[in-house]
mmCIF file of C-alpha atoms and ligand atoms in Angstrom:
data_model
loop_
_atom_site.group_PDB
_atom_site.id
_atom_site.type_symbol
_atom_site.label_atom_id
_atom_site.label_comp_id
_atom_site.label_asym_id
_atom_site.label_seq_id
_atom_site.Cartn_x
_atom_site.Cartn_y
_atom_site.Cartn_z
ATOM 1 C CA MET X 1 -2.183 -68.206 -16.463
ATOM 2 C CA PRO X 2 -2.700 -65.564 -19.155
ATOM 3 C CA PRO X 3 -4.445 -62.394 -18.152
ATOM 4 C CA SER X 4 -8.189 -62.515 -18.662
ATOM 5 C CA THR X 5 -10.106 -60.370 -21.099
ATOM 6 C CA PRO X 6 -10.737 -57.062 -19.284
ATOM 7 C CA ARG X 7 -7.059 -56.124 -19.756
ATOM 8 C CA SER X 8 -7.492 -56.036 -23.470
ATOM 9 C CA ALA X 9 -10.356 -53.516 -23.319
ATOM 10 C CA SER X 10 -10.566 -50.769 -25.980
ATOM 11 C CA PRO X 11 -8.093 -47.821 -25.580
ATOM 12 C CA ALA X 12 -10.710 -45.083 -24.977
ATOM 13 C CA PRO X 13 -11.912 -46.190 -21.503
ATOM 14 C CA VAL X 14 -8.299 -46.963 -20.527
ATOM 15 C CA LEU X 15 -7.233 -43.418 -21.384
ATOM 16 C CA LEU X 16 -10.223 -42.078 -19.465
ATOM 17 C CA LYS X 17 -9.216 -44.157 -16.415
ATOM 18 C CA LEU X 18 -5.616 -42.933 -16.683
ATOM 19 C CA ALA X 19 -6.854 -39.342 -16.880
ATOM 20 C CA ILE X 20 -8.964 -39.851 -13.759
ATOM 21 C CA ILE X 21 -6.005 -41.415 -11.911
ATOM 22 C CA ALA X 22 -3.768 -38.494 -12.976
ATOM 23 C CA LEU X 23 -6.387 -36.005 -11.767
ATOM 24 C CA VAL X 24 -6.696 -37.720 -8.396
ATOM 25 C CA LEU X 25 -2.888 -37.753 -8.033
ATOM 26 C CA LEU X 26 -2.777 -34.066 -8.934
ATOM 27 C CA ILE X 27 -5.373 -33.280 -6.280
ATOM 28 C CA PHE X 28 -3.352 -35.261 -3.695
ATOM 29 C CA ALA X 29 -0.147 -33.574 -4.816
ATOM 30 C CA SER X 30 -1.713 -30.120 -4.465
ATOM 31 C CA ALA X 31 -3.062 -30.962 -1.014
ATOM 32 C CA PHE X 32 0.366 -32.303 -0.022
ATOM 33 C CA GLY X 33 2.032 -29.178 -1.400
ATOM 34 C CA TYR X 34 -0.258 -26.984 0.671
ATOM 35 C CA ALA X 35 0.376 -29.008 3.830
ATOM 36 C CA GLY X 36 4.110 -29.037 3.052
ATOM 37 C CA GLY X 37 4.116 -25.281 3.022
ATOM 38 C CA TRP X 38 4.294 -24.008 -0.547
ATOM 39 C CA LEU X 39 3.250 -20.424 -0.266
ATOM 40 C CA GLY X 40 2.010 -19.503 -3.696
ATOM 41 C CA SER X 41 4.188 -17.395 -5.942
ATOM 42 C CA ARG X 42 7.570 -18.628 -7.168
ATOM 43 C CA GLY X 43 7.404 -21.845 -5.142
ATOM 44 C CA LEU X 44 8.335 -20.128 -1.849
ATOM 45 C CA THR X 45 8.125 -22.588 1.053
ATOM 46 C CA GLY X 46 8.312 -22.399 4.835
ATOM 47 C CA SER X 47 11.623 -24.266 4.623
ATOM 48 C CA ALA X 48 13.070 -21.710 2.175
ATOM 49 C CA MET X 49 12.010 -18.879 4.493
ATOM 50 C CA VAL X 50 13.634 -20.544 7.496
ATOM 51 C CA ASP X 51 16.803 -21.311 5.447
ATOM 52 C CA ALA X 52 17.024 -17.590 4.632
ATOM 53 C CA LEU X 53 16.517 -16.601 8.287
ATOM 54 C CA GLN X 54 19.210 -19.072 9.377
ATOM 55 C CA ALA X 55 21.680 -17.545 6.944
ATOM 56 C CA ASN X 56 21.520 -14.312 8.983
ATOM 57 C CA ALA X 57 23.013 -15.815 12.152
ATOM 58 C CA ASP X 58 25.596 -18.381 13.214
ATOM 59 C CA PRO X 59 24.035 -21.829 13.727
ATOM 60 C CA HIS X 60 22.430 -22.277 17.156
ATOM 61 C CA PRO X 61 21.051 -25.836 17.301
ATOM 62 C CA GLY X 62 18.064 -26.340 19.561
ATOM 63 C CA PHE X 63 16.854 -22.739 19.332
ATOM 64 C CA ARG X 64 14.081 -20.981 17.434
ATOM 65 C CA ARG X 65 15.279 -19.799 14.017
ATOM 66 C CA ASN X 66 13.954 -16.320 14.787
ATOM 67 C CA HIS X 67 13.287 -14.651 18.162
ATOM 68 C CA ALA X 68 15.899 -17.061 19.552
ATOM 69 C CA LYS X 69 16.670 -15.260 22.841
ATOM 70 C CA GLY X 70 13.677 -15.553 25.107
ATOM 71 C CA ILE X 71 12.180 -16.548 28.418
ATOM 72 C CA CYS X 72 8.980 -18.372 29.399
ATOM 73 C CA VAL X 73 6.339 -16.426 31.302
ATOM 74 C CA SER X 74 3.061 -17.517 32.864
ATOM 75 C CA GLY X 75 -0.132 -16.016 34.202
ATOM 76 C CA TYR X 76 -3.724 -15.550 33.093
ATOM 77 C CA PHE X 77 -6.055 -13.475 30.907
ATOM 78 C CA GLU X 78 -9.480 -12.224 31.969
ATOM 79 C CA GLY X 79 -11.995 -10.955 29.410
ATOM 80 C CA ASN X 80 -14.122 -8.031 30.629
ATOM 81 C CA GLY X 81 -17.155 -8.744 28.394
ATOM 82 C CA ASP X 82 -16.635 -5.745 26.094
ATOM 83 C CA GLY X 83 -15.313 -7.909 23.243
ATOM 84 C CA ALA X 84 -18.446 -10.060 23.181
ATOM 85 C CA ARG X 85 -20.311 -7.764 20.773
ATOM 86 C CA LEU X 86 -17.556 -8.336 18.164
ATOM 87 C CA SER X 87 -16.684 -11.986 18.735
ATOM 88 C CA SER X 88 -18.367 -15.029 20.249
ATOM 89 C CA ALA X 89 -14.954 -16.288 21.520
ATOM 90 C CA GLU X 90 -15.350 -17.289 25.150
ATOM 91 C CA PHE X 91 -12.057 -15.564 25.957
ATOM 92 C CA PHE X 92 -13.937 -12.240 25.907
ATOM 93 C CA THR X 93 -16.461 -13.120 28.578
ATOM 94 C CA ALA X 94 -15.333 -12.975 32.171
ATOM 95 C CA THR X 95 -13.695 -16.413 32.094
ATOM 96 C CA ARG X 96 -10.103 -16.750 33.261
ATOM 97 C CA ALA X 97 -7.785 -18.293 30.652
ATOM 98 C CA GLN X 98 -4.446 -19.783 31.696
ATOM 99 C CA VAL X 99 -1.465 -18.290 29.866
ATOM 100 C CA VAL X 100 1.922 -19.734 28.906
ATOM 101 C CA GLY X 101 3.873 -17.042 27.082
ATOM 102 C CA ARG X 102 7.291 -16.050 25.881
ATOM 103 C CA LEU X 103 9.069 -12.692 25.915
ATOM 104 C CA ALA X 104 11.842 -12.590 23.338
ATOM 105 C CA LEU X 105 14.120 -10.627 21.017
ATOM 106 C CA ALA X 106 13.972 -10.938 17.225
ATOM 107 C CA GLY X 107 16.859 -12.530 15.330
ATOM 108 C CA GLY X 108 18.582 -15.889 15.372
ATOM 109 C CA ASP X 109 21.146 -15.292 18.163
ATOM 110 C CA PRO X 110 20.079 -16.641 21.570
ATOM 111 C CA TYR X 111 22.973 -14.832 23.317
ATOM 112 C CA VAL X 112 22.631 -11.410 21.663
ATOM 113 C CA ALA X 113 23.015 -8.201 23.740
ATOM 114 C CA ASP X 114 19.481 -7.073 24.608
ATOM 115 C CA ASP X 115 19.886 -3.444 23.588
ATOM 116 C CA SER X 116 21.254 -4.293 20.138
ATOM 117 C CA VAL X 117 17.931 -5.750 18.971
ATOM 118 C CA PRO X 118 15.275 -3.292 17.782
ATOM 119 C CA VAL X 119 12.358 -5.759 17.978
ATOM 120 C CA ARG X 120 10.983 -7.319 21.190
ATOM 121 C CA SER X 121 8.119 -9.806 21.237
ATOM 122 C CA LEU X 122 5.411 -11.241 23.432
ATOM 123 C CA ALA X 123 3.876 -14.577 22.409
ATOM 124 C CA LEU X 124 0.901 -16.054 24.259
ATOM 125 C CA GLN X 125 -0.906 -19.358 24.451
ATOM 126 C CA LEU X 126 -4.282 -18.809 26.170
ATOM 127 C CA ARG X 127 -6.232 -21.878 27.281
ATOM 128 C CA LEU X 128 -9.755 -22.235 28.661
ATOM 129 C CA PRO X 129 -10.793 -25.031 31.012
ATOM 130 C CA ASP X 130 -12.779 -26.650 28.147
ATOM 131 C CA GLY X 131 -9.563 -26.989 26.104
ATOM 132 C CA GLN X 132 -10.130 -24.080 23.669
ATOM 133 C CA GLU X 133 -6.897 -22.416 22.704
ATOM 134 C CA TRP X 134 -5.760 -19.124 21.222
ATOM 135 C CA ARG X 135 -2.148 -18.470 20.261
ATOM 136 C CA THR X 136 -0.764 -15.109 19.241
ATOM 137 C CA GLY X 137 2.688 -13.647 18.651
ATOM 138 C CA MET X 138 3.097 -9.878 18.881
ATOM 139 C CA ASN X 139 6.010 -7.521 18.201
ATOM 140 C CA ASP X 140 6.710 -4.104 19.741
ATOM 141 C CA ILE X 141 7.103 -2.402 16.346
ATOM 142 C CA PRO X 142 4.647 -0.026 14.648
ATOM 143 C CA GLY X 143 3.396 -2.410 11.942
ATOM 144 C CA PHE X 144 5.498 -4.471 9.550
ATOM 145 C CA PRO X 145 7.949 -3.530 6.768
ATOM 146 C CA VAL X 146 6.285 -5.704 4.108
ATOM 147 C CA SER X 147 2.931 -7.257 3.278
ATOM 148 C CA THR X 148 3.719 -10.495 1.414
ATOM 149 C CA PRO X 149 5.803 -13.620 2.126
ATOM 150 C CA GLN X 150 7.801 -12.984 -1.072
ATOM 151 C CA ALA X 151 8.707 -9.452 0.057
ATOM 152 C CA PHE X 152 9.672 -10.769 3.520
ATOM 153 C CA GLN X 153 11.919 -13.335 1.843
ATOM 154 C CA GLU X 154 13.596 -10.621 -0.230
ATOM 155 C CA LEU X 155 14.051 -8.526 2.929
ATOM 156 C CA THR X 156 15.654 -11.474 4.742
ATOM 157 C CA GLU X 157 17.948 -12.088 1.772
ATOM 158 C CA ALA X 158 18.898 -8.409 1.532
ATOM 159 C CA SER X 159 19.874 -8.631 5.230
ATOM 160 C CA HIS X 160 22.391 -11.435 4.598
ATOM 161 C CA PRO X 161 25.904 -10.248 5.475
ATOM 162 C CA ASP X 162 28.585 -10.027 2.802
ATOM 163 C CA PRO X 163 30.195 -13.509 2.762
ATOM 164 C CA GLN X 164 33.700 -11.987 2.371
ATOM 165 C CA THR X 165 33.570 -9.334 5.091
ATOM 166 C CA GLY X 166 30.713 -10.485 7.316
ATOM 167 C CA LYS X 167 29.412 -6.898 7.140
ATOM 168 C CA PRO X 168 25.897 -5.716 6.114
ATOM 169 C CA ARG X 169 25.330 -4.928 2.423
ATOM 170 C CA PRO X 170 23.806 -1.423 2.214
ATOM 171 C CA ASP X 171 23.438 -1.694 -1.582
ATOM 172 C CA ALA X 172 21.298 -4.822 -1.292
ATOM 173 C CA MET X 173 19.083 -3.103 1.271
ATOM 174 C CA LYS X 174 18.799 0.033 -0.898
ATOM 175 C CA ALA X 175 17.757 -2.084 -3.881
ATOM 176 C CA PHE X 176 15.196 -3.860 -1.705
ATOM 177 C CA GLN X 177 13.721 -0.563 -0.482
ATOM 178 C CA ALA X 178 13.508 0.713 -4.045
ATOM 179 C CA ARG X 179 11.366 -2.319 -4.887
ATOM 180 C CA TYR X 180 9.256 -2.000 -1.726
ATOM 181 C CA PRO X 181 8.764 1.675 -0.781
ATOM 182 C CA GLU X 182 6.474 0.622 2.118
ATOM 183 C CA ALA X 183 9.578 -0.811 3.827
ATOM 184 C CA ALA X 184 11.265 2.602 3.756
ATOM 185 C CA ALA X 185 8.074 4.190 5.153
ATOM 186 C CA PHE X 186 8.058 1.593 7.935
ATOM 187 C CA GLY X 187 11.720 2.412 8.660
ATOM 188 C CA GLU X 188 10.732 6.059 9.218
ATOM 189 C CA ARG X 189 7.874 5.042 11.589
ATOM 190 C CA LEU X 190 10.277 2.793 13.490
ATOM 191 C CA LYS X 191 12.836 5.593 13.878
ATOM 192 C CA ALA X 192 10.116 7.912 15.191
ATOM 193 C CA SER X 193 8.853 5.468 17.849
ATOM 194 C CA PRO X 194 10.934 5.671 21.032
ATOM 195 C CA ARG X 195 12.042 2.423 22.684
ATOM 196 C CA SER X 196 10.895 1.685 26.206
ATOM 197 C CA SER X 197 13.162 0.828 29.146
ATOM 198 C CA SER X 198 11.670 -2.580 29.896
ATOM 199 C CA PHE X 199 9.688 -5.540 28.576
ATOM 200 C CA ALA X 200 7.149 -4.534 31.237
ATOM 201 C CA ASN X 201 6.304 -1.044 29.943
ATOM 202 C CA ASP X 202 6.286 -1.972 26.256
ATOM 203 C CA THR X 203 3.322 -2.289 23.848
ATOM 204 C CA TYR X 204 3.133 -5.441 21.693
ATOM 205 C CA ASN X 205 1.221 -5.385 18.388
ATOM 206 C CA GLY X 206 -0.377 -8.387 16.680
ATOM 207 C CA ILE X 207 0.210 -6.567 13.344
ATOM 208 C CA ASN X 208 -1.687 -9.039 11.108
ATOM 209 C CA ALA X 209 -5.447 -8.597 10.683
ATOM 210 C CA PHE X 210 -7.960 -11.200 11.887
ATOM 211 C CA VAL X 211 -11.725 -11.566 11.643
ATOM 212 C CA PHE X 212 -13.906 -11.540 14.759
ATOM 213 C CA VAL X 213 -17.193 -13.380 14.250
ATOM 214 C CA ALA X 214 -20.000 -12.319 16.599
ATOM 215 C CA ALA X 215 -22.830 -14.497 17.940
ATOM 216 C CA ASP X 216 -25.122 -12.828 15.358
ATOM 217 C CA HIS X 217 -22.651 -14.020 12.631
ATOM 218 C CA ARG X 218 -21.543 -10.478 11.815
ATOM 219 C CA ARG X 219 -17.871 -10.309 10.815
ATOM 220 C CA HIS X 220 -15.471 -7.576 11.965
ATOM 221 C CA ARG X 221 -11.918 -7.157 10.682
ATOM 222 C CA VAL X 222 -9.574 -6.332 13.565
ATOM 223 C CA ARG X 223 -5.981 -5.941 14.686
ATOM 224 C CA TRP X 224 -4.923 -6.189 18.335
ATOM 225 C CA SER X 225 -2.258 -4.957 20.767
ATOM 226 C CA MET X 226 -1.233 -5.579 24.376
ATOM 227 C CA GLU X 227 -0.790 -2.210 26.103
ATOM 228 C CA PRO X 228 1.015 -2.100 29.485
ATOM 229 C CA GLU X 229 -0.490 -0.703 32.683
ATOM 230 C CA LEU X 230 2.958 0.635 33.584
ATOM 231 C CA PRO X 231 3.568 4.066 32.048
ATOM 232 C CA PHE X 232 6.078 4.342 29.205
ATOM 233 C CA ALA X 233 9.664 5.142 30.270
ATOM 234 C CA PRO X 234 12.392 5.640 27.640
ATOM 235 C CA ARG X 235 15.423 3.351 27.390
ATOM 236 C CA THR X 236 18.562 4.873 28.908
ATOM 237 C CA ALA X 237 22.100 5.075 27.500
ATOM 238 C CA ALA X 238 23.231 2.595 30.208
ATOM 239 C CA ALA X 239 21.326 -0.126 28.312
ATOM 240 C CA ALA X 240 24.082 -0.109 25.675
ATOM 241 C CA GLU X 241 26.881 -0.882 28.206
ATOM 242 C CA PRO X 242 28.501 -4.320 27.779
ATOM 243 C CA ALA X 243 27.474 -5.184 31.350
ATOM 244 C CA ALA X 244 23.832 -4.693 30.351
ATOM 245 C CA ARG X 245 23.911 -7.658 27.976
ATOM 246 C CA ASP X 246 20.900 -9.404 29.595
ATOM 247 C CA ALA X 247 19.500 -6.247 31.207
ATOM 248 C CA LEU X 248 15.972 -6.508 29.790
ATOM 249 C CA PHE X 249 15.587 -10.068 31.073
ATOM 250 C CA ASP X 250 17.205 -9.248 34.468
ATOM 251 C CA ASP X 251 14.817 -6.303 34.824
ATOM 252 C CA LEU X 252 11.807 -8.482 33.986
ATOM 253 C CA LEU X 253 12.772 -11.070 36.613
ATOM 254 C CA THR X 254 13.324 -8.413 39.269
ATOM 255 C CA ARG X 255 9.931 -6.876 38.547
ATOM 256 C CA LEU X 256 8.162 -10.258 38.634
ATOM 257 C CA ASP X 257 9.776 -10.990 42.021
ATOM 258 C CA GLN X 258 8.120 -7.812 43.271
ATOM 259 C CA GLY X 259 4.632 -8.606 41.942
ATOM 260 C CA PRO X 260 2.521 -9.318 38.862
ATOM 261 C CA LEU X 261 2.690 -7.299 35.629
ATOM 262 C CA HIS X 262 -0.389 -6.273 33.657
ATOM 263 C CA TRP X 263 -1.369 -5.397 30.085
ATOM 264 C CA HIS X 264 -4.714 -4.697 28.396
ATOM 265 C CA LEU X 265 -5.787 -6.316 25.138
ATOM 266 C CA ILE X 266 -6.872 -3.467 22.860
ATOM 267 C CA VAL X 267 -8.788 -4.412 19.716
ATOM 268 C CA THR X 268 -8.840 -1.962 16.786
ATOM 269 C CA VAL X 269 -11.761 -2.354 14.374
ATOM 270 C CA ALA X 270 -11.210 -1.742 10.643
ATOM 271 C CA ALA X 271 -13.487 0.576 8.701
ATOM 272 C CA ALA X 272 -14.625 -0.125 5.146
ATOM 273 C CA GLY X 273 -11.666 0.416 2.825
ATOM 274 C CA ASP X 274 -8.985 -0.439 5.428
ATOM 275 C CA ALA X 275 -6.773 -3.195 4.020
ATOM 276 C CA SER X 276 -6.705 -6.443 5.987
ATOM 277 C CA ASP X 277 -4.299 -8.121 3.543
ATOM 278 C CA ARG X 278 -1.460 -5.591 3.785
ATOM 279 C CA ALA X 279 0.330 -5.660 7.153
ATOM 280 C CA ALA X 280 2.631 -2.839 6.024
ATOM 281 C CA GLU X 281 -0.312 -0.466 5.722
ATOM 282 C CA PRO X 282 -1.283 1.195 9.029
ATOM 283 C CA TRP X 283 -4.971 1.913 9.659
ATOM 284 C CA PRO X 284 -5.926 5.534 10.400
ATOM 285 C CA ALA X 285 -5.485 6.472 14.063
ATOM 286 C CA ASP X 286 -9.173 7.347 14.588
ATOM 287 C CA ARG X 287 -10.425 3.748 14.269
ATOM 288 C CA GLU X 288 -12.545 2.375 17.136
ATOM 289 C CA ARG X 289 -10.402 0.820 19.896
ATOM 290 C CA ILE X 290 -11.903 -1.448 22.542
ATOM 291 C CA ASP X 291 -10.273 -2.712 25.740
ATOM 292 C CA VAL X 292 -11.461 -6.329 25.863
ATOM 293 C CA GLY X 293 -9.534 -7.749 28.837
ATOM 294 C CA ARG X 294 -6.502 -7.812 31.101
ATOM 295 C CA LEU X 295 -3.366 -9.970 30.931
ATOM 296 C CA THR X 296 -1.571 -10.715 34.201
ATOM 297 C CA LEU X 297 1.913 -12.237 34.211
ATOM 298 C CA THR X 298 2.963 -13.729 37.526
ATOM 299 C CA GLY X 299 6.081 -15.826 36.868
ATOM 300 C CA ALA X 300 9.011 -16.533 34.565
ATOM 301 C CA SER X 301 11.359 -19.395 33.911
ATOM 302 C CA SER X 302 14.329 -20.089 31.650
ATOM 303 C CA GLU X 303 13.406 -21.994 28.489
ATOM 304 C CA PRO X 304 14.960 -25.344 29.513
ATOM 305 C CA GLN X 305 12.940 -25.206 32.761
ATOM 306 C CA GLY X 306 9.765 -23.570 31.506
ATOM 307 C CA SER X 307 6.874 -24.828 29.445
ATOM 308 C CA CYS X 308 7.072 -22.441 26.456
ATOM 309 C CA ARG X 309 10.081 -23.989 24.748
ATOM 310 C CA ASP X 310 8.094 -26.549 22.791
ATOM 311 C CA ILE X 311 5.095 -24.349 22.030
ATOM 312 C CA VAL X 312 4.799 -23.121 18.457
ATOM 313 C CA TYR X 313 3.140 -19.719 18.657
ATOM 314 C CA ASP X 314 1.354 -20.292 15.355
ATOM 315 C CA PRO X 315 -0.951 -17.323 14.668
ATOM 316 C CA LEU X 316 -3.491 -19.641 13.035
ATOM 317 C CA VAL X 317 -4.302 -21.525 16.244
ATOM 318 C CA LEU X 318 -7.542 -19.653 16.882
ATOM 319 C CA PRO X 319 -10.642 -20.312 18.985
ATOM 320 C CA SER X 320 -14.195 -20.404 17.702
ATOM 321 C CA GLY X 321 -15.213 -16.743 17.129
ATOM 322 C CA ILE X 322 -11.828 -15.643 15.702
ATOM 323 C CA GLU X 323 -10.759 -16.447 12.130
ATOM 324 C CA ALA X 324 -7.815 -15.710 9.859
ATOM 325 C CA SER X 325 -8.177 -12.721 7.546
ATOM 326 C CA ASP X 326 -7.018 -12.567 3.927
ATOM 327 C CA ASP X 327 -3.533 -11.447 5.126
ATOM 328 C CA PRO X 328 -1.062 -13.685 3.192
ATOM 329 C CA LEU X 329 1.565 -13.415 5.944
ATOM 330 C CA LEU X 330 -0.551 -15.569 8.265
ATOM 331 C CA SER X 331 -0.178 -18.864 6.405
ATOM 332 C CA ALA X 332 3.488 -18.073 5.706
ATOM 333 C CA ARG X 333 4.089 -17.592 9.423
ATOM 334 C CA SER X 334 2.232 -20.781 10.259
ATOM 335 C CA SER X 335 4.316 -22.762 7.805
ATOM 336 C CA ALA X 336 7.694 -21.225 8.773
ATOM 337 C CA TYR X 337 7.066 -21.627 12.526
ATOM 338 C CA ALA X 338 6.297 -25.343 11.998
ATOM 339 C CA VAL X 339 9.569 -25.783 10.053
ATOM 340 C CA SER X 340 11.521 -23.915 12.740
ATOM 341 C CA TYR X 341 9.927 -26.151 15.386
ATOM 342 C CA ARG X 342 10.711 -29.371 13.498
ATOM 343 C CA ARG X 343 14.356 -28.320 13.121
ATOM 344 C CA ARG X 344 14.908 -27.323 16.739
ATOM 345 C CA ALA X 345 12.951 -30.300 18.100
ATOM 346 C CA GLY X 346 15.353 -32.664 16.312
ATOM 347 C CA GLU X 347 18.421 -31.089 17.959
ATOM 348 C CA PRO X 348 19.729 -31.239 21.533
ATOM 349 C CA PRO X 349 18.338 -28.261 23.493
ATOM 350 C CA GLY X 350 20.807 -25.352 23.732
ATOM 351 C CA ASP X 351 21.835 -23.583 26.955
ATOM 352 C CA SER X 352 19.718 -20.501 27.576
ATOM 353 C CA ALA X 353 21.446 -17.155 28.168
ATOM 354 C CA ILE X 354 18.879 -16.614 30.902
ATOM 355 C CA ASN X 355 19.940 -19.352 33.233
ATOM 356 C CA ASP X 356 18.251 -20.642 36.340
ATOM 357 C CA ARG X 357 20.368 -18.479 38.623
ATOM 358 C CA LYS X 358 18.431 -15.588 37.116
ATOM 359 C CA ALA X 359 15.055 -17.066 36.257
ATOM 360 C CA GLY X 360 13.694 -18.166 39.606
ATOM 361 C CA SER X 361 9.910 -18.187 39.763
ATOM 362 C CA ALA X 362 8.885 -21.126 37.575
ATOM 363 C CA PRO X 363 5.582 -20.986 35.659
HETATM 364 C C1 HEM V 401 6.428 -14.170 6.446
HETATM 365 C C2 HEM V 401 6.795 -13.496 7.492
HETATM 366 C C3 HEM V 401 7.404 -14.120 8.719
HETATM 367 C C4 HEM V 401 8.245 -15.188 8.845
HETATM 368 C C5 HEM V 401 8.821 -16.065 7.742
HETATM 369 C C6 HEM V 401 8.525 -15.361 10.257
HETATM 370 C C7 HEM V 401 9.347 -16.338 10.799
HETATM 371 C C8 HEM V 401 9.479 -16.636 12.131
HETATM 372 C C9 HEM V 401 10.100 -17.809 12.691
HETATM 373 C C10 HEM V 401 10.762 -18.919 11.884
HETATM 374 C C11 HEM V 401 9.992 -17.762 14.034
HETATM 375 C C12 HEM V 401 10.448 -18.827 15.051
HETATM 376 C C13 HEM V 401 9.222 -19.695 15.389
HETATM 377 C C14 HEM V 401 9.472 -20.886 16.282
HETATM 378 O O1 HEM V 401 10.531 -21.542 16.210
HETATM 379 O O2 HEM V 401 8.556 -21.245 17.081
HETATM 380 C C15 HEM V 401 9.311 -16.529 14.349
HETATM 381 C C16 HEM V 401 9.024 -16.100 15.598
HETATM 382 C C17 HEM V 401 8.193 -15.041 15.862
HETATM 383 N N1 HEM V 401 7.585 -14.192 14.960
HETATM 384 FE FE1 HEM V 401 7.698 -14.293 12.976
HETATM 385 N N2 HEM V 401 7.842 -14.404 10.964
HETATM 386 C C18 HEM V 401 7.136 -13.637 10.057
HETATM 387 C C19 HEM V 401 6.307 -12.581 10.315
HETATM 388 C C20 HEM V 401 5.952 -12.180 11.568
HETATM 389 C C21 HEM V 401 4.979 -11.164 11.844
HETATM 390 C C22 HEM V 401 4.160 -10.356 10.817
HETATM 391 C C23 HEM V 401 4.905 -11.054 13.177
HETATM 392 C C24 HEM V 401 3.977 -10.091 13.850
HETATM 393 C C25 HEM V 401 3.789 -9.887 15.101
HETATM 394 C C26 HEM V 401 5.814 -12.040 13.770
HETATM 395 C C27 HEM V 401 6.030 -12.285 15.116
HETATM 396 C C28 HEM V 401 6.813 -13.288 15.641
HETATM 397 C C29 HEM V 401 6.937 -13.544 17.061
HETATM 398 C C30 HEM V 401 6.269 -12.785 18.177
HETATM 399 C C31 HEM V 401 7.814 -14.641 17.197
HETATM 400 C C32 HEM V 401 8.311 -15.266 18.486
HETATM 401 C C33 HEM V 401 7.394 -16.381 18.897
HETATM 402 C C34 HEM V 401 7.962 -17.122 20.086
HETATM 403 O O3 HEM V 401 8.359 -16.488 21.073
HETATM 404 O O4 HEM V 401 7.961 -18.361 20.016
HETATM 405 N N3 HEM V 401 6.432 -12.692 12.759
HETATM 406 N N4 HEM V 401 9.007 -15.857 13.174
#
């Protein structure tokens, strides 16, 4: 049967329909692009960022593509009420939140010698009995070398070893620092901050800015840190001995066998004019700092045994009362962590350097 009349309608409405269809497809395509992790300028994606990170280490299937050497920790967080004037998040009232966390070393090598890595991390998943969740990943460095995903990508690429010699490329790093002077300034701050002797007496900084929303709807831009109750002690030369390969993790396990470890969550409040979209820019030291609660870690377990291995410590998993700021690194992190998770989840789990002989007290 021949097609009936509507098909032979005049060209104008047909073109209009086609335009509408194209517009709808474009909207879907943009939404898909966002979900798929395109991160704005120059088509940078979470996958491209993870590819670049992977190129800085030998392949280690089953492991995180950054912060690969780590251990699961568990415990709880208790708000002391002092955060409630800044944020309505229930974590700041005196409720106890259960914690599954991860202490780790930056870089893609899960068997690296502890002392050779300048960046240690503490990631936390806090959960309330009503199911609310807050995830955060913090590093023990004084801020961040760069402020945009594109700059981080260029930094990762400048860190790629020379393919011929396997050695670092100082010229590439010099060229990078010439383009991003804030990275050189960060390098100076890093050199000036002494390293501690243990995961347990280290301070971990959230680095990115967030927005606390109070019950009266007022909005406060903040950064946060976990500061240890144990006093700072400097790392010793013995940490560089070959026998001290897993020394930071061994030390953590010994300390946890002896009793719980504690940190305080310190919130720093931005003043007008402080940038919340530039992680490389420190805020002046006189900003208001509020101790909003205490973290207690009671146990640890190797990744294959523990419950942190399959958690993505995405900084955008936030409870009601805490929101993302305009910091562009946040969505880049969220996207890259999801890619890293998808890759490792599709591979057989690797053997942890911190085996069960060492990691006894399971979370
Ligand atoms: C655009 C910049 C960044 C990229 C592309 C990036 C990438 C990654 C990736 C791929 C992972 C592994 C995630 C997983 O497999 O679960 C990771 C882990 C981590 N990153 Fe980033 N990162 C960035 C910036 C930052 C910043 C600013 C911080 C600030 C504190 C940070 C802290 C951490 C921490 C603590 C972990 C370890 C989390 C864990 O133990 O699971 N990262 N990063």
